[in-house]
Short mmCIF file of C-alpha atoms in Angstrom, two decimals:
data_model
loop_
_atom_site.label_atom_id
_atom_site.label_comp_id
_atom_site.label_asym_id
_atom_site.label_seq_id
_atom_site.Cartn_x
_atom_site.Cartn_y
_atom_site.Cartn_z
CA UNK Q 1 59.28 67.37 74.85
CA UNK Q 2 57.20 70.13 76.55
CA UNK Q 3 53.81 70.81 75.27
CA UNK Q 4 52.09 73.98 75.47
CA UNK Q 5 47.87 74.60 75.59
CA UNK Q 6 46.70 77.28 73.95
CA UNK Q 7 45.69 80.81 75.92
CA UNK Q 8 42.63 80.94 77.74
CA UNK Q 9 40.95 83.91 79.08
CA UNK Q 10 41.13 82.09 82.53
CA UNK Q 11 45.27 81.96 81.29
CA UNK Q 12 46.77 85.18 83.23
CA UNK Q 13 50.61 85.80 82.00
CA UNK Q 14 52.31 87.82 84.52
CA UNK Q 15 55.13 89.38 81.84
CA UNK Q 16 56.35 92.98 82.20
CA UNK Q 17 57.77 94.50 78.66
CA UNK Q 18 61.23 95.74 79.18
CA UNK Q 19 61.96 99.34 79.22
CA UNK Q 20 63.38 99.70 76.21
CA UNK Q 21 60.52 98.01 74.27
CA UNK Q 22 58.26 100.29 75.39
CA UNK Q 23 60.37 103.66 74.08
CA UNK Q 24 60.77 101.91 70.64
CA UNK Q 25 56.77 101.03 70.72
CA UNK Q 26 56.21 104.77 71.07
CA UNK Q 27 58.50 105.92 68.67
CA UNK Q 28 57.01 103.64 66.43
CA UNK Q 29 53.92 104.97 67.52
CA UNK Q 30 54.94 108.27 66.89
CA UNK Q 31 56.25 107.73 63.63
CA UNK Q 32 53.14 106.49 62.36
CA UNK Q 33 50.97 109.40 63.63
CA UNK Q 34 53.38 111.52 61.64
CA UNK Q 35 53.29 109.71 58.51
CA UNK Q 36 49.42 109.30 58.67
CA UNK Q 37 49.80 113.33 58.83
CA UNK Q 38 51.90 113.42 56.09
CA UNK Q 39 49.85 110.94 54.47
CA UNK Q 40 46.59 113.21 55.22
CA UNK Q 41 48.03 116.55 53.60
CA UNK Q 42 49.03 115.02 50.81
CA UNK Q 43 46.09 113.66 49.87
CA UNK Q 44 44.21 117.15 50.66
CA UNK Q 45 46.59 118.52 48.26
CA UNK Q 46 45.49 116.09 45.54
CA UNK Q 47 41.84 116.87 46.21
CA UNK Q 48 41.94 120.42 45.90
CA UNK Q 49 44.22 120.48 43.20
CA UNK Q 50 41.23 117.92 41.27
CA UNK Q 51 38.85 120.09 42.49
CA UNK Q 52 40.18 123.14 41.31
CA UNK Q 53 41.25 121.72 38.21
CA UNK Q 54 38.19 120.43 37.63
CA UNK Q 55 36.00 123.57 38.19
CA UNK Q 56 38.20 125.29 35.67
CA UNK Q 57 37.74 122.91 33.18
CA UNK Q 58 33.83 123.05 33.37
CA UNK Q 59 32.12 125.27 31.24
CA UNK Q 60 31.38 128.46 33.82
CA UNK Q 61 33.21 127.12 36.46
CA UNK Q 62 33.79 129.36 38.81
CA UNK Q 63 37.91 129.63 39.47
CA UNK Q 64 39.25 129.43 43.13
#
């Protein structure tokens, strides 16, 4: 049975990712960028919609 020490930062791995992992690490990448954008405008939505909501529903608010 082989045992294994843990990683050191002395411990120097010599591994090269295959092709193909790297193109679905950037599409993964890329996905995420686009649903954090998503994400982002949605939430901006929300806000000004509370906002604007909001300033309506105050006495003298000012409508935008």
């Amino acid at each position: 049975m082989e045992t294994f020490r843990p990683l050191t930062s002395t411990t120097s791995l010599n591994i090269m990712p295959l092709k193909e992992d790297l193109n679905q690490i950037i599409k993964s990448i890329q996905l995420m960028e686009i649903q954090i954008g998503i994400i982002s405008r949605i939430e901006i939505n929300v806000l000004v919609k509370y906002q604007t909501q909001r300033s309506e529903s105050m006495p003298g608010g000012v409508k935008v």
